[in-house]
Short mmCIF file of C-alpha atoms in Angstrom, two decimals:
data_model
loop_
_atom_site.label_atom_id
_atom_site.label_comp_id
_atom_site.label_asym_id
_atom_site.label_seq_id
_atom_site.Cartn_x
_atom_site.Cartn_y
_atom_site.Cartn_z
CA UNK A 235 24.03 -2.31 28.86
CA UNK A 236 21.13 -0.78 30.30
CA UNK A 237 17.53 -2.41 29.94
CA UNK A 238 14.93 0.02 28.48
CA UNK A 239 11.47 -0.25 27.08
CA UNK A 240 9.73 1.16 24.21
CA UNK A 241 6.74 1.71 22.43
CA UNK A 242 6.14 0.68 18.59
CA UNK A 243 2.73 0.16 16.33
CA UNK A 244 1.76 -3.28 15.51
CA UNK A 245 3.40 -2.61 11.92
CA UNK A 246 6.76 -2.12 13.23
CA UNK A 247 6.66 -4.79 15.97
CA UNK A 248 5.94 -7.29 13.29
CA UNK A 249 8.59 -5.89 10.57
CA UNK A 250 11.41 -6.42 13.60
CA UNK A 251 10.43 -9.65 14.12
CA UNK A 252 10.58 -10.68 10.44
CA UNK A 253 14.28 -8.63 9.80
CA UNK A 254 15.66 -10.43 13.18
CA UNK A 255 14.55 -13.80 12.00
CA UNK A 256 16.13 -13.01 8.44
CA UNK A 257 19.19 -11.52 9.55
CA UNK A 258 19.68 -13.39 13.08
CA UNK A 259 20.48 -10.39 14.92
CA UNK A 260 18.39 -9.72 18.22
CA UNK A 261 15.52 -6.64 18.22
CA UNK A 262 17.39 -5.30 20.58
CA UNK A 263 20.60 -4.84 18.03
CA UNK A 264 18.77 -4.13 15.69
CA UNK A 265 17.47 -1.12 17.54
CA UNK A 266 21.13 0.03 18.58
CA UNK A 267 21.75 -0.30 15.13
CA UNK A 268 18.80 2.09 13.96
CA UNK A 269 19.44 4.45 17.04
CA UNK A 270 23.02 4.93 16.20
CA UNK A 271 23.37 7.05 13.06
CA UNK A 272 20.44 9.34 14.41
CA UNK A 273 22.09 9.55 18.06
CA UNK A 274 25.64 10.26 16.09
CA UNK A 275 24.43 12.55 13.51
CA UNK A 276 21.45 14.40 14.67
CA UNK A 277 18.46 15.55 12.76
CA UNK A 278 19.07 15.06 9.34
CA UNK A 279 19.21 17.85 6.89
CA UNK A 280 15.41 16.96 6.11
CA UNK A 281 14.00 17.16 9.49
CA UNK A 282 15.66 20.26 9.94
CA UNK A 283 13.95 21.91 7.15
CA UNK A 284 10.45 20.30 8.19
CA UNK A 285 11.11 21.49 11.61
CA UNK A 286 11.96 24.81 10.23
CA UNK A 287 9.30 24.86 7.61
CA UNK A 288 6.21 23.85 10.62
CA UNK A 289 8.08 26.98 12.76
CA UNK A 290 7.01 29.28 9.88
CA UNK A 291 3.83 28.04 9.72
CA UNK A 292 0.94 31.07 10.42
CA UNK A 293 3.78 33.49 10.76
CA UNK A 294 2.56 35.51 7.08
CA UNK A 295 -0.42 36.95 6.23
CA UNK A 296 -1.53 37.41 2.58
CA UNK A 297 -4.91 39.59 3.97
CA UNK A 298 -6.72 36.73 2.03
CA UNK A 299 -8.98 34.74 3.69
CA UNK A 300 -9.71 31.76 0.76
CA UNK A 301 -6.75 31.02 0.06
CA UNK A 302 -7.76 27.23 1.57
CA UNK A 303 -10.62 26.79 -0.88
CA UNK A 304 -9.05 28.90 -3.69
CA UNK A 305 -4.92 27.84 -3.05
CA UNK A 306 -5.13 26.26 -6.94
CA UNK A 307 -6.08 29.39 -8.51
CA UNK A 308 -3.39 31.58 -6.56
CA UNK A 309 -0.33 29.34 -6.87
CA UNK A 310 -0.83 29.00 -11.30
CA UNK A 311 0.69 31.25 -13.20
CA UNK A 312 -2.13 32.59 -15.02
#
C-alpha cells in the first residue's frame, strides 16, 4: 500500500475517530472504504447535474436586471 496524507475539518477528524473506535476498523480502512465506490463509480448522477447545473450558470439573459431582489414575484404564477 502506498502511504498518503490528507486534509479533513475538525468535524470529520473527530467523526472517524468515533466510527473506528465503534466499528474497530483503522481510519485508514475506513477511508479505502469511502474512496472506493466514488473511485469505482464516478460522479454520481447528482454531482453530475450540479456540475452541469453551475456550467449553466450566467449563460441566459432575461434583459431584467431585479430579478435578485424581485426573483419571488417572477417565479409565482400570478
Amino acid at each position: 500500500m502506498i502511504r498518503t496524507q490528507i486534509q479533513l475539518t475538525e468535524d470529520q477528524a473527530q467523526a472517524l475517530k468515533e466510527l473506528s473506535a465503534k466499528t474497530g476498523l483503522s481510519i485508514a480502512e475506513l477511508a479505502r472504504r469511502g474512496l472506493a465506490p466514488l473511485l469505482r463509480d464516478g460522479l454520481s448522477e447528482h454531482d453530475e447535474r450540479a456540475r452541469r447545473a453551475a456550467a449553466a450558470v450566467g449563460r441566459f439573459h432575461s434583459g431584467r436586471d431585479d430579478i435578485s431582489s424581485n426573483h419571488d414575484r417572477y417565479l409565482t404564477d400570478d
